Short mmCIF file of N, CA and C in Angstrom, two decimals:
data_model
loop_
_atom_site.label_atom_id
_atom_site.label_comp_id
_atom_site.label_asym_id
_atom_site.label_seq_id
_atom_site.Cartn_x
_atom_site.Cartn_y
_atom_site.Cartn_z
N GLY A 205 112.02 115.63 61.57
CA GLY A 205 111.96 117.06 61.66
C GLY A 205 110.98 117.53 62.71
N MET A 206 111.12 118.78 63.06
CA MET A 206 110.24 119.38 64.07
C MET A 206 109.07 120.08 63.39
N ASP A 207 107.91 120.04 64.03
CA ASP A 207 106.79 120.82 63.52
C ASP A 207 106.98 122.28 63.94
N SER A 208 106.16 123.15 63.42
CA SER A 208 106.34 124.59 63.66
C SER A 208 106.18 124.95 65.14
N ARG A 209 105.32 124.23 65.85
CA ARG A 209 105.13 124.51 67.27
C ARG A 209 106.42 124.24 68.04
N MET A 210 107.09 123.11 67.75
CA MET A 210 108.33 122.78 68.44
C MET A 210 109.46 123.74 68.03
N LYS A 211 109.44 124.18 66.78
CA LYS A 211 110.44 125.17 66.34
C LYS A 211 110.28 126.46 67.14
N ASN A 212 109.02 126.85 67.42
CA ASN A 212 108.79 128.05 68.24
C ASN A 212 109.30 127.86 69.66
N VAL A 213 109.14 126.66 70.20
CA VAL A 213 109.64 126.37 71.55
C VAL A 213 111.16 126.50 71.56
N VAL A 214 111.82 125.90 70.58
CA VAL A 214 113.28 125.97 70.49
C VAL A 214 113.73 127.41 70.38
N MET A 215 113.03 128.20 69.55
CA MET A 215 113.40 129.60 69.36
C MET A 215 113.26 130.38 70.67
N ARG A 216 112.17 130.15 71.41
CA ARG A 216 111.98 130.85 72.69
C ARG A 216 113.06 130.47 73.69
N LEU A 217 113.42 129.20 73.73
CA LEU A 217 114.47 128.76 74.65
C LEU A 217 115.82 129.38 74.27
N GLU A 218 116.11 129.38 73.00
CA GLU A 218 117.37 129.98 72.55
C GLU A 218 117.40 131.48 72.81
N ASN A 219 116.23 132.14 72.73
CA ASN A 219 116.17 133.58 73.00
C ASN A 219 116.52 133.93 74.44
N VAL A 220 116.30 132.99 75.37
CA VAL A 220 116.68 133.25 76.76
C VAL A 220 118.00 132.57 77.12
N GLY A 221 118.72 132.15 76.10
CA GLY A 221 120.07 131.64 76.32
C GLY A 221 120.18 130.17 76.67
N ILE A 222 119.16 129.37 76.38
CA ILE A 222 119.22 127.94 76.67
C ILE A 222 119.62 127.19 75.41
N ASP A 223 120.71 126.44 75.52
CA ASP A 223 121.19 125.61 74.41
C ASP A 223 120.34 124.35 74.38
N VAL A 224 119.49 124.22 73.35
CA VAL A 224 118.56 123.09 73.30
C VAL A 224 119.28 121.76 73.17
N ASN A 225 120.54 121.76 72.74
CA ASN A 225 121.30 120.50 72.68
C ASN A 225 121.53 119.93 74.08
N LEU A 226 121.47 120.80 75.11
CA LEU A 226 121.62 120.33 76.48
C LEU A 226 120.38 119.61 76.98
N LEU A 227 119.30 119.66 76.19
CA LEU A 227 118.05 119.04 76.61
C LEU A 227 117.93 117.58 76.19
N ASP A 228 119.01 117.02 75.63
CA ASP A 228 119.04 115.59 75.30
C ASP A 228 119.11 114.84 76.63
N LEU A 229 117.95 114.39 77.11
CA LEU A 229 117.86 113.82 78.45
C LEU A 229 118.37 112.39 78.54
N SER A 230 118.85 111.85 77.43
CA SER A 230 119.44 110.52 77.49
C SER A 230 120.82 110.58 78.17
N LYS A 231 121.37 111.78 78.26
CA LYS A 231 122.65 111.97 78.95
C LYS A 231 122.38 112.41 80.38
N LYS A 232 122.94 111.68 81.36
CA LYS A 232 122.66 111.93 82.77
C LYS A 232 122.98 113.37 83.18
N GLU A 233 124.09 113.91 82.73
CA GLU A 233 124.44 115.28 83.14
C GLU A 233 123.41 116.29 82.63
N ASN A 234 122.86 116.08 81.44
CA ASN A 234 121.82 116.96 80.94
C ASN A 234 120.53 116.79 81.74
N PHE A 235 120.19 115.53 82.03
CA PHE A 235 118.98 115.25 82.80
C PHE A 235 119.07 115.95 84.16
N ASP A 236 120.20 115.82 84.84
CA ASP A 236 120.38 116.45 86.15
C ASP A 236 120.31 117.97 86.05
N ARG A 237 120.89 118.54 84.99
CA ARG A 237 120.88 119.99 84.80
C ARG A 237 119.45 120.49 84.60
N VAL A 238 118.68 119.78 83.78
CA VAL A 238 117.29 120.18 83.53
C VAL A 238 116.48 120.05 84.82
N LYS A 239 116.68 118.96 85.56
CA LYS A 239 115.97 118.75 86.82
C LYS A 239 116.30 119.88 87.81
N ASP A 240 117.57 120.26 87.91
CA ASP A 240 117.97 121.36 88.79
C ASP A 240 117.34 122.68 88.35
N THR A 241 117.30 122.91 87.06
CA THR A 241 116.73 124.16 86.53
C THR A 241 115.24 124.24 86.83
N ILE A 242 114.53 123.13 86.66
CA ILE A 242 113.10 123.12 86.97
C ILE A 242 112.90 123.40 88.46
N GLY A 243 113.73 122.82 89.31
CA GLY A 243 113.67 123.09 90.75
C GLY A 243 113.91 124.56 91.05
N ASP A 244 114.89 125.15 90.36
CA ASP A 244 115.17 126.58 90.55
C ASP A 244 113.99 127.43 90.11
N LEU A 245 113.34 127.05 89.02
CA LEU A 245 112.17 127.81 88.55
C LEU A 245 111.02 127.71 89.54
N PHE A 246 110.79 126.54 90.11
CA PHE A 246 109.77 126.40 91.15
C PHE A 246 110.09 127.31 92.33
N ALA A 247 111.34 127.28 92.78
CA ALA A 247 111.74 128.10 93.93
C ALA A 247 111.56 129.58 93.63
N LEU A 248 111.92 130.00 92.42
CA LEU A 248 111.79 131.40 92.04
C LEU A 248 110.33 131.83 91.99
N GLN A 249 109.47 130.99 91.38
CA GLN A 249 108.06 131.35 91.33
C GLN A 249 107.47 131.38 92.74
N LYS A 250 107.90 130.45 93.60
CA LYS A 250 107.43 130.42 94.99
C LYS A 250 107.82 131.71 95.71
N HIS A 251 109.05 132.18 95.46
CA HIS A 251 109.55 133.41 96.08
C HIS A 251 108.71 134.61 95.63
N PHE A 252 108.47 134.73 94.32
CA PHE A 252 107.71 135.88 93.82
C PHE A 252 106.24 135.81 94.26
N ALA A 253 105.65 134.61 94.29
CA ALA A 253 104.26 134.47 94.73
C ALA A 253 104.14 134.89 96.19
N LYS A 254 105.13 134.55 97.00
CA LYS A 254 105.11 134.90 98.42
C LYS A 254 105.16 136.41 98.59
N GLU A 255 106.01 137.08 97.81
CA GLU A 255 106.15 138.54 97.93
C GLU A 255 104.93 139.27 97.39
N GLU A 256 104.45 138.85 96.21
CA GLU A 256 103.38 139.60 95.55
C GLU A 256 102.00 139.34 96.14
N LYS A 257 101.71 138.12 96.49
CA LYS A 257 100.36 137.77 96.90
C LYS A 257 100.22 137.69 98.41
N GLY A 258 101.30 137.83 99.15
CA GLY A 258 101.24 137.75 100.60
C GLY A 258 100.99 136.35 101.12
N LYS A 259 101.19 135.35 100.28
CA LYS A 259 100.97 133.96 100.69
C LYS A 259 102.18 133.47 101.48
N LYS A 260 101.94 132.48 102.34
CA LYS A 260 103.04 131.85 103.05
C LYS A 260 103.92 131.08 102.07
N HIS A 261 103.33 130.12 101.40
CA HIS A 261 104.05 129.27 100.46
C HIS A 261 103.11 128.91 99.32
N THR A 262 103.67 128.47 98.23
CA THR A 262 102.87 127.88 97.16
C THR A 262 103.70 126.77 96.54
N SER A 263 103.04 125.70 96.19
CA SER A 263 103.70 124.58 95.54
C SER A 263 103.26 124.48 94.09
N THR A 264 102.39 125.39 93.67
CA THR A 264 101.82 125.34 92.34
C THR A 264 102.65 126.17 91.38
N PHE A 265 103.00 125.56 90.27
CA PHE A 265 103.79 126.22 89.24
C PHE A 265 102.91 126.35 88.01
N GLU A 266 102.69 127.58 87.56
CA GLU A 266 101.84 127.81 86.39
C GLU A 266 102.73 127.93 85.16
N TYR A 267 102.26 127.33 84.04
CA TYR A 267 103.02 127.42 82.80
C TYR A 267 102.09 127.23 81.62
N PHE A 268 102.56 127.59 80.45
CA PHE A 268 101.81 127.39 79.23
C PHE A 268 102.46 126.28 78.43
N LYS A 269 101.67 125.30 78.01
CA LYS A 269 102.18 124.26 77.14
C LYS A 269 102.18 124.81 75.72
N PRO A 270 103.16 124.45 74.93
CA PRO A 270 103.16 124.90 73.53
C PRO A 270 101.88 124.47 72.82
N GLY A 271 101.25 125.41 72.16
CA GLY A 271 100.05 125.12 71.40
C GLY A 271 98.76 125.13 72.20
N CYS A 272 98.83 125.29 73.52
CA CYS A 272 97.61 125.32 74.34
C CYS A 272 97.21 126.76 74.59
N THR A 273 95.91 126.96 74.77
CA THR A 273 95.42 128.31 75.01
C THR A 273 95.09 128.55 76.48
N HIS A 274 95.38 127.59 77.34
CA HIS A 274 95.08 127.75 78.75
C HIS A 274 96.33 127.47 79.60
N THR A 275 96.27 127.90 80.81
CA THR A 275 97.38 127.69 81.74
C THR A 275 97.38 126.25 82.21
N SER A 276 98.55 125.66 82.30
CA SER A 276 98.70 124.33 82.89
C SER A 276 99.36 124.51 84.25
N TYR A 277 99.25 123.50 85.08
CA TYR A 277 99.78 123.60 86.44
C TYR A 277 100.59 122.36 86.78
N ALA A 278 101.65 122.56 87.50
CA ALA A 278 102.42 121.47 88.09
C ALA A 278 102.51 121.77 89.58
N ILE A 279 102.46 120.74 90.38
CA ILE A 279 102.52 120.93 91.82
C ILE A 279 103.72 120.18 92.36
N SER A 280 104.55 120.90 93.09
CA SER A 280 105.74 120.33 93.68
C SER A 280 105.39 119.73 95.03
N LEU A 281 105.87 118.53 95.28
CA LEU A 281 105.63 117.94 96.59
C LEU A 281 106.84 117.12 97.01
N ILE A 282 106.92 116.91 98.30
CA ILE A 282 108.00 116.13 98.87
C ILE A 282 107.39 114.84 99.41
N PRO A 283 107.89 113.68 98.96
CA PRO A 283 107.35 112.43 99.49
C PRO A 283 107.77 112.23 100.95
N HIS A 284 106.85 111.75 101.76
CA HIS A 284 107.15 111.55 103.18
C HIS A 284 107.03 110.09 103.61
N GLY A 285 106.68 109.22 102.69
CA GLY A 285 106.54 107.81 103.05
C GLY A 285 105.53 107.64 104.16
N ALA A 286 105.87 106.85 105.16
CA ALA A 286 104.95 106.53 106.25
C ALA A 286 105.10 107.49 107.43
N ARG A 287 105.86 108.54 107.29
CA ARG A 287 106.11 109.46 108.41
C ARG A 287 104.98 110.50 108.48
N GLU A 288 103.92 110.17 109.22
CA GLU A 288 102.74 111.04 109.32
C GLU A 288 103.06 112.41 109.90
N LYS A 289 103.88 112.45 110.94
CA LYS A 289 104.21 113.74 111.56
C LYS A 289 104.94 114.65 110.58
N ALA A 290 105.87 114.07 109.81
CA ALA A 290 106.61 114.87 108.82
C ALA A 290 105.65 115.40 107.76
N PHE A 291 104.72 114.56 107.31
CA PHE A 291 103.73 114.99 106.33
C PHE A 291 102.88 116.13 106.90
N ASP A 292 102.36 115.94 108.13
CA ASP A 292 101.52 116.97 108.75
C ASP A 292 102.26 118.29 108.91
N ARG A 293 103.49 118.22 109.37
CA ARG A 293 104.29 119.43 109.59
C ARG A 293 104.55 120.16 108.26
N TYR A 294 104.94 119.41 107.24
CA TYR A 294 105.21 120.02 105.93
C TYR A 294 103.92 120.57 105.32
N HIS A 295 102.84 119.81 105.43
CA HIS A 295 101.59 120.22 104.80
C HIS A 295 100.96 121.43 105.47
N ARG A 296 101.26 121.68 106.75
CA ARG A 296 100.76 122.89 107.42
C ARG A 296 101.33 124.15 106.76
N THR A 297 102.60 124.09 106.37
CA THR A 297 103.23 125.28 105.78
C THR A 297 103.12 125.29 104.26
N THR A 298 103.00 124.12 103.64
CA THR A 298 102.92 124.02 102.18
C THR A 298 101.77 123.07 101.83
N PRO A 299 100.54 123.57 101.84
CA PRO A 299 99.38 122.69 101.66
C PRO A 299 99.15 122.30 100.20
N TYR A 300 100.00 121.42 99.68
CA TYR A 300 99.93 121.10 98.26
C TYR A 300 98.67 120.33 97.87
N ILE A 301 98.08 119.57 98.78
CA ILE A 301 96.84 118.88 98.43
C ILE A 301 95.71 119.91 98.29
N LYS A 302 95.69 120.90 99.17
CA LYS A 302 94.71 121.99 99.08
C LYS A 302 94.90 122.74 97.75
N GLU A 303 96.17 122.98 97.38
CA GLU A 303 96.44 123.67 96.11
C GLU A 303 96.02 122.82 94.92
N PHE A 304 96.24 121.51 95.01
CA PHE A 304 95.83 120.59 93.94
C PHE A 304 94.32 120.67 93.74
N ILE A 305 93.56 120.62 94.84
CA ILE A 305 92.10 120.70 94.75
C ILE A 305 91.67 122.06 94.21
N LYS A 306 92.34 123.12 94.63
CA LYS A 306 92.02 124.47 94.15
C LYS A 306 92.24 124.58 92.64
N VAL A 307 93.34 124.01 92.15
CA VAL A 307 93.62 124.04 90.71
C VAL A 307 92.55 123.27 89.95
N MET A 308 92.06 122.17 90.51
CA MET A 308 91.02 121.39 89.85
C MET A 308 89.70 122.16 89.79
N ASN A 309 89.51 123.17 90.63
CA ASN A 309 88.29 123.97 90.65
C ASN A 309 88.34 125.18 89.72
N ILE A 310 89.50 125.50 89.18
CA ILE A 310 89.70 126.79 88.49
C ILE A 310 88.69 127.06 87.39
N ASP A 311 88.42 126.10 86.52
CA ASP A 311 87.52 126.34 85.39
C ASP A 311 86.08 125.93 85.68
N SER A 312 85.71 125.84 86.95
CA SER A 312 84.37 125.37 87.30
C SER A 312 83.67 126.37 88.21
N ASP A 313 82.36 126.46 88.05
CA ASP A 313 81.56 127.28 88.95
C ASP A 313 81.30 126.54 90.27
N ASN A 314 81.54 125.23 90.25
CA ASN A 314 81.30 124.39 91.43
C ASN A 314 82.60 124.32 92.23
N SER A 315 82.65 125.00 93.36
CA SER A 315 83.89 125.07 94.15
C SER A 315 84.26 123.74 94.78
N GLY A 316 83.36 122.78 94.80
CA GLY A 316 83.65 121.48 95.40
C GLY A 316 84.05 120.41 94.40
N ILE A 317 84.12 120.77 93.13
CA ILE A 317 84.36 119.74 92.10
C ILE A 317 85.74 119.09 92.24
N GLY A 318 86.75 119.84 92.64
CA GLY A 318 88.09 119.27 92.80
C GLY A 318 88.11 118.23 93.91
N ALA A 319 87.52 118.55 95.05
CA ALA A 319 87.47 117.60 96.16
C ALA A 319 86.63 116.38 95.78
N LYS A 320 85.54 116.61 95.07
CA LYS A 320 84.68 115.51 94.65
C LYS A 320 85.43 114.56 93.72
N ARG A 321 86.15 115.11 92.76
CA ARG A 321 86.90 114.27 91.82
C ARG A 321 88.00 113.49 92.53
N LEU A 322 88.66 114.13 93.48
CA LEU A 322 89.70 113.44 94.25
C LEU A 322 89.08 112.31 95.07
N ALA A 323 87.96 112.59 95.72
CA ALA A 323 87.28 111.57 96.52
C ALA A 323 86.80 110.41 95.64
N GLN A 324 86.27 110.72 94.46
CA GLN A 324 85.82 109.67 93.55
C GLN A 324 86.99 108.80 93.10
N TYR A 325 88.10 109.43 92.80
CA TYR A 325 89.29 108.67 92.39
C TYR A 325 89.74 107.75 93.51
N LEU A 326 89.82 108.28 94.73
CA LEU A 326 90.27 107.47 95.86
C LEU A 326 89.29 106.33 96.15
N ALA A 327 87.98 106.61 96.09
CA ALA A 327 86.99 105.57 96.34
C ALA A 327 87.07 104.46 95.29
N LYS A 328 87.34 104.84 94.05
CA LYS A 328 87.40 103.86 92.96
C LYS A 328 88.71 103.08 92.95
N ASN A 329 89.82 103.74 93.20
CA ASN A 329 91.13 103.12 93.02
C ASN A 329 91.82 102.67 94.31
N HIS A 330 91.33 103.14 95.45
CA HIS A 330 91.93 102.78 96.74
C HIS A 330 90.79 102.53 97.74
N LYS A 331 89.89 101.63 97.36
CA LYS A 331 88.63 101.43 98.08
C LYS A 331 88.83 101.12 99.56
N ARG A 332 89.67 100.17 99.89
CA ARG A 332 89.84 99.78 101.30
C ARG A 332 90.43 100.92 102.13
N VAL A 333 91.42 101.61 101.60
CA VAL A 333 92.01 102.75 102.31
C VAL A 333 90.96 103.83 102.50
N TYR A 334 90.19 104.11 101.45
CA TYR A 334 89.14 105.14 101.50
C TYR A 334 88.13 104.82 102.61
N VAL A 335 87.66 103.58 102.66
CA VAL A 335 86.69 103.19 103.68
C VAL A 335 87.32 103.24 105.07
N ASN A 336 88.55 102.75 105.20
CA ASN A 336 89.22 102.76 106.51
C ASN A 336 89.40 104.19 107.04
N VAL A 337 89.78 105.12 106.17
CA VAL A 337 89.94 106.51 106.61
C VAL A 337 88.58 107.09 106.99
N GLY A 338 87.55 106.79 106.20
CA GLY A 338 86.20 107.24 106.55
C GLY A 338 85.77 106.74 107.92
N ASN A 339 86.10 105.49 108.20
CA ASN A 339 85.77 104.92 109.52
C ASN A 339 86.59 105.59 110.62
N ASP A 340 87.87 105.89 110.33
CA ASP A 340 88.72 106.57 111.32
C ASP A 340 88.13 107.93 111.71
N TYR A 341 87.44 108.58 110.78
CA TYR A 341 86.86 109.90 111.03
C TYR A 341 85.36 109.81 111.35
N ASN A 342 84.90 108.62 111.68
CA ASN A 342 83.50 108.39 112.09
C ASN A 342 82.48 108.86 111.06
N PHE A 343 82.73 108.58 109.78
CA PHE A 343 81.78 108.94 108.74
C PHE A 343 80.68 107.89 108.58
N GLY A 344 80.70 106.89 109.44
CA GLY A 344 79.66 105.87 109.38
C GLY A 344 79.78 104.97 108.17
N MET A 345 80.98 104.83 107.64
CA MET A 345 81.19 103.96 106.50
C MET A 345 81.45 102.55 107.03
N GLY A 346 80.76 101.58 106.50
CA GLY A 346 81.00 100.20 106.90
C GLY A 346 82.19 99.66 106.16
N GLY A 347 82.62 98.52 106.59
CA GLY A 347 83.70 97.85 105.88
C GLY A 347 83.17 97.25 104.59
N ILE A 348 84.04 96.64 103.85
CA ILE A 348 83.66 96.01 102.59
C ILE A 348 83.75 94.51 102.81
N MET A 349 82.61 93.82 102.67
CA MET A 349 82.61 92.37 102.82
C MET A 349 82.79 91.72 101.47
N ASN A 350 83.55 90.64 101.47
CA ASN A 350 83.64 89.88 100.23
C ASN A 350 82.45 88.93 100.14
N GLU A 351 82.36 88.15 99.07
CA GLU A 351 81.21 87.30 98.84
C GLU A 351 81.05 86.25 99.94
N ILE A 352 82.15 85.68 100.39
CA ILE A 352 82.08 84.62 101.41
C ILE A 352 81.57 85.18 102.73
N GLU A 353 82.08 86.36 103.12
CA GLU A 353 81.64 87.00 104.36
C GLU A 353 80.15 87.35 104.29
N THR A 354 79.72 87.83 103.13
CA THR A 354 78.31 88.20 102.95
C THR A 354 77.41 86.97 103.05
N ALA A 355 77.80 85.90 102.38
CA ALA A 355 77.02 84.66 102.43
C ALA A 355 76.95 84.12 103.85
N ALA A 356 78.07 84.18 104.58
CA ALA A 356 78.10 83.70 105.97
C ALA A 356 77.15 84.53 106.84
N MET A 357 77.16 85.84 106.64
CA MET A 357 76.28 86.71 107.43
C MET A 357 74.81 86.37 107.16
N PHE A 358 74.44 86.23 105.87
CA PHE A 358 73.06 85.91 105.53
C PHE A 358 72.68 84.53 106.07
N GLY A 359 73.61 83.57 106.00
CA GLY A 359 73.35 82.23 106.53
C GLY A 359 73.14 82.25 108.03
N ASP A 360 74.00 82.98 108.74
CA ASP A 360 73.87 83.09 110.20
C ASP A 360 72.55 83.74 110.60
N ALA A 361 72.06 84.65 109.76
CA ALA A 361 70.80 85.34 110.06
C ALA A 361 69.59 84.49 109.66
N GLY A 362 69.85 83.35 108.98
CA GLY A 362 68.76 82.47 108.58
C GLY A 362 67.93 83.01 107.43
N LEU A 363 68.53 83.81 106.57
CA LEU A 363 67.79 84.38 105.44
C LEU A 363 67.71 83.40 104.28
N THR A 364 66.61 83.45 103.57
CA THR A 364 66.48 82.65 102.35
C THR A 364 67.23 83.37 101.23
N HIS A 365 67.41 82.66 100.11
CA HIS A 365 68.08 83.28 98.96
C HIS A 365 67.30 84.50 98.46
N ALA A 366 65.98 84.38 98.45
CA ALA A 366 65.14 85.49 97.98
C ALA A 366 65.30 86.70 98.90
N GLN A 367 65.33 86.49 100.20
CA GLN A 367 65.51 87.59 101.16
C GLN A 367 66.89 88.23 101.00
N ALA A 368 67.90 87.40 100.82
CA ALA A 368 69.27 87.92 100.64
C ALA A 368 69.35 88.77 99.37
N ARG A 369 68.74 88.29 98.27
CA ARG A 369 68.75 89.07 97.01
C ARG A 369 68.04 90.41 97.19
N THR A 370 66.94 90.43 97.94
CA THR A 370 66.19 91.67 98.18
C THR A 370 67.06 92.67 98.94
N ILE A 371 67.75 92.18 99.97
CA ILE A 371 68.63 93.07 100.75
C ILE A 371 69.75 93.61 99.88
N LEU A 372 70.39 92.74 99.10
CA LEU A 372 71.49 93.20 98.23
C LEU A 372 71.01 94.22 97.21
N LYS A 373 69.78 94.02 96.68
CA LYS A 373 69.23 94.97 95.71
C LYS A 373 69.07 96.34 96.35
N HIS A 374 68.58 96.40 97.58
CA HIS A 374 68.40 97.68 98.27
C HIS A 374 69.74 98.31 98.61
N LEU A 375 70.69 97.51 99.05
CA LEU A 375 72.01 98.06 99.41
C LEU A 375 72.75 98.59 98.19
N ARG A 376 72.53 97.99 97.05
CA ARG A 376 73.23 98.41 95.83
C ARG A 376 72.92 99.86 95.49
N TYR A 377 71.73 100.33 95.84
CA TYR A 377 71.32 101.70 95.49
C TYR A 377 71.50 102.68 96.61
N LYS A 378 72.31 102.35 97.61
CA LYS A 378 72.58 103.27 98.73
C LYS A 378 73.97 103.82 98.59
#
């Protein structure tokens, strides 16, 4: 059975003429219909946001989750694979990464918290890419040496084990 929150969702959908039996997503035709409808809703909200707020484009879709007291957000994006020019061209007119960061700042007094969280995630989960991009933009980020490379460097410099440990201790806190 459904809990009262889900019954309210079904009632709201039925009130706007949506047959909830069509939402059985195990059937491909229903899945495609729901996917198309969500796309239409994104396009419609984008159209109204453009007219009302004077914005060029928006990829952010605001909605309320059943039982939540705050607005949730979904961001529409188009995958571009390795095509940098296509990404740059699309992102100039539809800056979804900027919108993503802006949404992450909504409930914070710190306007940089969204960018900080994104950077922390990238540094933690995509370390080599993060460092390589930092180097591409001359942020003075060094590469990441593995243990063998580090030992070879210390050996070539003629450092003792104690000297190497001292250097590593200092670097760990930078």
